[in-house]
Coordinates of C-alpha atoms in Angstrom, one line a residue:
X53 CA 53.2 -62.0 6.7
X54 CA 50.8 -65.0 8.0
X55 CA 53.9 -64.9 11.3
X56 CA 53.5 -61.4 12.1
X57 CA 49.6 -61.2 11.4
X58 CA 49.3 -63.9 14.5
X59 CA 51.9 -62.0 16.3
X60 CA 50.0 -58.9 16.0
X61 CA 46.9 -60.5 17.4
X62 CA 48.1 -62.8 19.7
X63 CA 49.4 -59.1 21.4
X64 CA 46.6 -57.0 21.2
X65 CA 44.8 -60.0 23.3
X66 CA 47.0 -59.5 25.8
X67 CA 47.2 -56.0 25.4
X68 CA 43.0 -55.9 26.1
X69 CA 43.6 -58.4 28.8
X70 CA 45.9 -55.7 30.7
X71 CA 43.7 -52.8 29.9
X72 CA 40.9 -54.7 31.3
X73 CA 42.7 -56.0 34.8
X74 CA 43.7 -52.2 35.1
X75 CA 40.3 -51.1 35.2
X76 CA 38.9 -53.8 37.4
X77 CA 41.8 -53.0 39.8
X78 CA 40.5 -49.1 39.5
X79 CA 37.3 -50.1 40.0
X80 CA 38.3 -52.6 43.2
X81 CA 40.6 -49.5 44.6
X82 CA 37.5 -47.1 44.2
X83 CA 35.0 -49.7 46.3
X84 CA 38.1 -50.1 48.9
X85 CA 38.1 -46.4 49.9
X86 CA 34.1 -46.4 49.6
X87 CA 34.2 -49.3 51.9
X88 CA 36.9 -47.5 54.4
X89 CA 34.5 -44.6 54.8
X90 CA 31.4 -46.6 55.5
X91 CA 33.3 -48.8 58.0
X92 CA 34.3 -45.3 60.0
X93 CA 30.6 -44.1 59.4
X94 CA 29.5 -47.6 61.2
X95 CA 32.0 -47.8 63.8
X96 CA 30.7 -44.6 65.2
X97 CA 26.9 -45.6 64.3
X98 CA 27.7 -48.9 66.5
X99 CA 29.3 -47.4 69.7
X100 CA 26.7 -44.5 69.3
X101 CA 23.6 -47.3 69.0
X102 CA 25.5 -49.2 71.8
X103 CA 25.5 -46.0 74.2
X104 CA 21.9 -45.4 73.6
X105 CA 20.8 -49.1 75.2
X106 CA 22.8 -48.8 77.5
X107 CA 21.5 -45.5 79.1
X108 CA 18.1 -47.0 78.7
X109 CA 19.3 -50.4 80.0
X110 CA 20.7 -48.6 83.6
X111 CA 19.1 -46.1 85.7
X112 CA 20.4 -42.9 83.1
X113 CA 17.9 -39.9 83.6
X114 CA 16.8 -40.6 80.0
X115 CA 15.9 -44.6 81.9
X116 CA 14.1 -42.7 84.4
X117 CA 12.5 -40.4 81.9
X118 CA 10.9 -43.1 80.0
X119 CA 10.0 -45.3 82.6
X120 CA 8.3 -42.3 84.5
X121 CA 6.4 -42.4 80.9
X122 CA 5.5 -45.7 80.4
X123 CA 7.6 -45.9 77.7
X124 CA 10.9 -46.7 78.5
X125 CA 10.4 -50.8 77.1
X126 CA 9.2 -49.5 73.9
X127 CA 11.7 -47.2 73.5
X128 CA 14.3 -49.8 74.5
X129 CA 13.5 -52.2 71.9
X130 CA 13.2 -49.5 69.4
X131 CA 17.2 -48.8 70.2
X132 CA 17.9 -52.6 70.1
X133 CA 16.7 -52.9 66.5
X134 CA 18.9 -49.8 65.8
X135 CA 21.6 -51.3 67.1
X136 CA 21.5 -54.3 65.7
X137 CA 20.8 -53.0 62.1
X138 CA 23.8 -51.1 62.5
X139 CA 26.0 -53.8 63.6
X140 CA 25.1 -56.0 60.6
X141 CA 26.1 -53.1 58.5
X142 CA 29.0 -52.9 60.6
X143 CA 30.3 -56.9 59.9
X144 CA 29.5 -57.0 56.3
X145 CA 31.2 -54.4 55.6
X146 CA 34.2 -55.7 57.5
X147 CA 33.6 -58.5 55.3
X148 CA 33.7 -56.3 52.8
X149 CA 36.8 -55.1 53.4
X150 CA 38.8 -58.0 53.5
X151 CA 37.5 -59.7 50.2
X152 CA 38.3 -56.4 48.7
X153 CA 42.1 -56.5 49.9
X154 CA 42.1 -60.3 48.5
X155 CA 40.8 -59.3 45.1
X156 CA 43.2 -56.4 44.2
X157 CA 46.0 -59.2 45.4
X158 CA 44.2 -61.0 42.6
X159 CA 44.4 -58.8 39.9
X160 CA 48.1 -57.4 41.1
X161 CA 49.1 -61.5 40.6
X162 CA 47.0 -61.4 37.4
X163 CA 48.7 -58.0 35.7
X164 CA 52.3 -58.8 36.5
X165 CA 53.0 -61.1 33.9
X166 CA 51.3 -58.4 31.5
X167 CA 53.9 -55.4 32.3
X168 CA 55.2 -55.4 28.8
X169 CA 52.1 -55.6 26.7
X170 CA 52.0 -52.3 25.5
X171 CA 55.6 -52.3 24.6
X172 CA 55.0 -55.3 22.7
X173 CA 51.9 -54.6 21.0
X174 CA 54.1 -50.9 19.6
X175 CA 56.8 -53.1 18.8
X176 CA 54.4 -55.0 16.5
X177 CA 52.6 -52.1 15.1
X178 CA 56.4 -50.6 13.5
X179 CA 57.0 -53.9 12.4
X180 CA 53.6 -53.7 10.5
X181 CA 54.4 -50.1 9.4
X182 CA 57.4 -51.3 8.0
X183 CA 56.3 -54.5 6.1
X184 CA 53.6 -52.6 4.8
X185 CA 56.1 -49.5 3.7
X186 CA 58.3 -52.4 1.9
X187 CA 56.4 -55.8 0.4
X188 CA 53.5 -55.6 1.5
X189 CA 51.2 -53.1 0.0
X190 CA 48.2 -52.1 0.4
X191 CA 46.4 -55.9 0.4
X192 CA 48.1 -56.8 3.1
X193 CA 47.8 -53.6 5.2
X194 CA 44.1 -54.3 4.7
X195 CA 44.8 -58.1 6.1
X196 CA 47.0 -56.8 9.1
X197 CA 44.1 -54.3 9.7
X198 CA 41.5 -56.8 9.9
X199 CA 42.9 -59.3 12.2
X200 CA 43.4 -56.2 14.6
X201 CA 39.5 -55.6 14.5
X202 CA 39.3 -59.2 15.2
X203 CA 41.3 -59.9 18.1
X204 CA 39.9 -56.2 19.5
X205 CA 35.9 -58.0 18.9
X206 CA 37.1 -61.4 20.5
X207 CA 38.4 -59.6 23.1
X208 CA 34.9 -57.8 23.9
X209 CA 33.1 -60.7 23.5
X210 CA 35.1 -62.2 26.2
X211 CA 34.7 -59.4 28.6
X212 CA 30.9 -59.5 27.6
X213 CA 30.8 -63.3 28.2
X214 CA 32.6 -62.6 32.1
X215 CA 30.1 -59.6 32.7
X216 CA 27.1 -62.2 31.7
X217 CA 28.3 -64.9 33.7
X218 CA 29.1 -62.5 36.6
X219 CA 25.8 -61.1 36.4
X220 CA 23.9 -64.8 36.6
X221 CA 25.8 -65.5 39.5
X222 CA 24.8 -62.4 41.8
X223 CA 21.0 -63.2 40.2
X224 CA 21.9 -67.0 41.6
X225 CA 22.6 -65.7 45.1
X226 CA 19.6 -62.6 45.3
X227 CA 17.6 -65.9 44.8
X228 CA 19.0 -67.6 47.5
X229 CA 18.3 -64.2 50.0
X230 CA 14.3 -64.3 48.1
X231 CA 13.8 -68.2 49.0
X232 CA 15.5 -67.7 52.8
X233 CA 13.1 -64.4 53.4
X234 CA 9.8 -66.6 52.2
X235 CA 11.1 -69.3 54.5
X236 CA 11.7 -66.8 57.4
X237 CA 8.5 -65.3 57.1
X238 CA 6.5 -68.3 57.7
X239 CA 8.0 -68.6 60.9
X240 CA 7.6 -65.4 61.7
X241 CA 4.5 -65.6 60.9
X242 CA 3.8 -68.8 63.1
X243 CA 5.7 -67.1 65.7
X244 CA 2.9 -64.6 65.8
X245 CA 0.3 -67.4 65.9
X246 CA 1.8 -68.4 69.4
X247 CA 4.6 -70.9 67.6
X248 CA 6.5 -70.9 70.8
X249 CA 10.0 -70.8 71.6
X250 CA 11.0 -73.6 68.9
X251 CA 9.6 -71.0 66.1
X252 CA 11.4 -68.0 67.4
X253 CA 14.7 -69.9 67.8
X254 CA 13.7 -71.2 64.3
X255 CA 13.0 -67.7 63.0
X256 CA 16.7 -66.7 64.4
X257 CA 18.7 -69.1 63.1
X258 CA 16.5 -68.3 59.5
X259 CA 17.1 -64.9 60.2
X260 CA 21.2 -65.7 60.6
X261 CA 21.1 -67.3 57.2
X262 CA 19.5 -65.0 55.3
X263 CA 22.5 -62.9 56.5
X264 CA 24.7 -65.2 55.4
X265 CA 23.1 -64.9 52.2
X266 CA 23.0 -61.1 51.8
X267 CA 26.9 -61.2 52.1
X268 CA 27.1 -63.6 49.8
X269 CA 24.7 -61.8 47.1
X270 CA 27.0 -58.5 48.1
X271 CA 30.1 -60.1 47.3
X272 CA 28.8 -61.4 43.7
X273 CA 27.1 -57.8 42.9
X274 CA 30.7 -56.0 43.8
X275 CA 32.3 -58.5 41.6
X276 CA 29.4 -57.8 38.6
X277 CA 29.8 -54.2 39.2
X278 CA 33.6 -54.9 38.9
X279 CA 32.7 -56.0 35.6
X280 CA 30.5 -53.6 34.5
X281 CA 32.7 -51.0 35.3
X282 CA 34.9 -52.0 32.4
X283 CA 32.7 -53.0 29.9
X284 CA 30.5 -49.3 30.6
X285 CA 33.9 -47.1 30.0
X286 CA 35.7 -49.7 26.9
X287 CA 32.5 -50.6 24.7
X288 CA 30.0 -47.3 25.2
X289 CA 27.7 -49.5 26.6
X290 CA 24.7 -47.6 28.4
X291 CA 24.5 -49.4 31.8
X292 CA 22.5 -47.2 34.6
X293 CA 22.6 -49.6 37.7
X294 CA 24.0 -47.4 39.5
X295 CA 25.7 -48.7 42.5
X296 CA 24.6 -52.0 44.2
X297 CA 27.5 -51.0 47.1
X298 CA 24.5 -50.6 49.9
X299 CA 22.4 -53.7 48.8
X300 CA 23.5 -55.1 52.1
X301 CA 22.9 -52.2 54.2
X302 CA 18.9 -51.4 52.8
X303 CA 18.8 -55.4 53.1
X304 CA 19.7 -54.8 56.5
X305 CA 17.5 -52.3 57.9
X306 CA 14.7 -54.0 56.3
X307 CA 15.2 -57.0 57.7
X308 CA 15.2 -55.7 61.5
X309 CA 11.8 -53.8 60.8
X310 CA 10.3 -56.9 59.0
X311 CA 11.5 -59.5 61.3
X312 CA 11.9 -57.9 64.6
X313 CA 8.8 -55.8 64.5
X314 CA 6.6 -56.9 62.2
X315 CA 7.4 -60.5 61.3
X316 CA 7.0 -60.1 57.6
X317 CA 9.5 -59.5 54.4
X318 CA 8.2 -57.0 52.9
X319 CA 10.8 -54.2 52.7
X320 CA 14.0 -56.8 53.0
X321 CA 12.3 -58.6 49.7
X322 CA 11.6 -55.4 48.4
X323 CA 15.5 -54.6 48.2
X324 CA 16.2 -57.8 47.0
X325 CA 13.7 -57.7 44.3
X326 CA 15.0 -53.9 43.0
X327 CA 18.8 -55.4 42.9
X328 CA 17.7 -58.5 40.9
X329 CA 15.8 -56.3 38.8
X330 CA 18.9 -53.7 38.1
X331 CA 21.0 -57.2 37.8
X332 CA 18.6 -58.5 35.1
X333 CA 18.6 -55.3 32.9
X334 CA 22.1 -55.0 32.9
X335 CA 22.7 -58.7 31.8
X336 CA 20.0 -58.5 28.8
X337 CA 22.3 -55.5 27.5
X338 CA 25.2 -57.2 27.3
X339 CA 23.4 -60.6 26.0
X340 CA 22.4 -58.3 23.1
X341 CA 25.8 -56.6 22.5
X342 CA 27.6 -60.2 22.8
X343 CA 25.2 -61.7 20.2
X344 CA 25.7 -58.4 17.9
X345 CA 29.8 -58.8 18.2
X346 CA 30.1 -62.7 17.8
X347 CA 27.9 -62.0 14.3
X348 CA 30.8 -58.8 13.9
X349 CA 33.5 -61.6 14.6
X350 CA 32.1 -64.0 11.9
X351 CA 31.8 -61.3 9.0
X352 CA 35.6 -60.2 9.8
X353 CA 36.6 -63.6 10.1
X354 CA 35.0 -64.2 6.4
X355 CA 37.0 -61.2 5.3
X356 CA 40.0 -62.3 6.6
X357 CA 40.0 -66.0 4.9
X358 CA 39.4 -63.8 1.4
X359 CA 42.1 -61.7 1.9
X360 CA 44.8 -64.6 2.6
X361 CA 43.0 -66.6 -0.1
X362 CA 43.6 -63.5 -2.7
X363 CA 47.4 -63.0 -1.2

């Protein structure tokens, strides 16, 4: 019986493992088309933004209109931050794109060796039917039953652990984007002061990182949403992030007005600070659920050494 209880386990680990992959790869599929539509969405925002300076770049009648005005500079600039905030949004979510395609490859690679889980796993459970039907009894029905709880607990206790650590690392980077924003807006701010060209090209190449940074952060909150996807719909857990998809593109347009126009963080910290907030909730959930399944595990595994010690 000892055989077949490990047997039994040993396949309802991999059996989670497949269910799990199969939803991340759901999930990944889902953000891929999400993705696709934004990317047509800021293709046409770019060549639209693009047209715009260009009309007031040449001698268009809306040039002449606002130079006639007076206004035609301030309205130019206005069109170059709009650009520009949409062509970040444009790149990262080309970005996007392509870590997306990688990932599914990942998973794909990751399920294929799992094809026959759930034939395996039925197999086990007639062979259980059947011991249970002949020798076994009742004692060790109970046995068989309890070493499926316990390789169902490890198994969320695992997929809490990944979520956790997933959820530190996106924390890690939204860090990162806080300290390059504080150390952006000092320059900007000594750029106001009269800093000179040194601060502004300073302030740019700050600027540059910081979106460098925001990708990065992005890439770690689609892979802790990838997570929480799965551990939301398998352990009932209540997790109302919502969607950290547009972190980047709020990130974005903040960043033009603060930088650009106003030399200050205030609204590209601001969508840092709500993400990392969202982040942190979510991660306390699972830390609690985790702690409350390990102490399930240990009370099973307790049962389990007195059933094979009364067998």
């Amino acid at each position: 019986m000892q055989r077949l209880d490990e047997r039994l386990m040993a396949a309802k680990r991999r059996l989670r493992s497949k269910q799990k992959l199969e939803s991340m790869l759901a999930e990944t599929r889902r953000q891929f088309q999400e993705e696709q539509t934004r990317h047509a969405t800021f293709k046409e925002t770019v060549e639209r933004e693009q047209a715009d300076v260009t009309k007031l770049e040449g001698l268009s009648l809306a040039g002449l209109f606002y130079s006639v005005l007076g206004t035609k500079d301030e309205r130019l600039e206005q069109e170059r931050q709009e650009f520009l905030a949409a062509r970040l949004k444009f790149d990262e979510c080309e970005e996007t794109l392509s870590e997306i395609q990688d990932e599914m490859r990942r998973l794909k690679d990751e399920l294929s060796p799992l094809t026959g889980a759930d034939e395996e796993y039925r197999q086990l459970l007639s062979e259980k039917e059947a011991f249970v039907a002949g020798a076994g009894g009742a004692a060790s029905e109970r046995l068989l039953d309890v070493s499926e709880e316990i390789a169902d607990r490890e198994a969320e206790e695992r997929e809490l652990a990944e979520a956790i650590r997933a959820g530190e690392a996106a924390r890690a980077r939204l860090r990162e984007v806080q300290t390059m924003l504080k150390s952006a807006g000092s320059w900007g701010v000594l750029d106001m002061m009269g800093g000179g060209m040194m601060a502004t090209m300073v302030k740019h190449s700050k600027m540059d990182a910081a979106k460098q940074s925001a990708h990065r952060a992005q890439r770690e909150l689609r892979r802790f949403q990838e997570e929480l996807a799965d551990a939301s719909e398998r352990l009932n857990l209540s997790l109302d992030v919502g969607s950290f998809a547009k972190f980047a593109d709020f990130f974005f347009d903040g960043l033009i007005t603060d930088w650009v126009v106003q030399s200050r963080i205030q609204e590209a910290s601001s969508a840092c600070s709500s993400a990392m907030s969202r982040v942190a909730s979510a991660v306390a959930t699972c830390r609690r659920r985790r702690e409350e399944t390990l102490q399930t595990i240990e009370t099973l595994n307790d049962r389990r050494n007195e059933l094979i010690e009364a067998a």
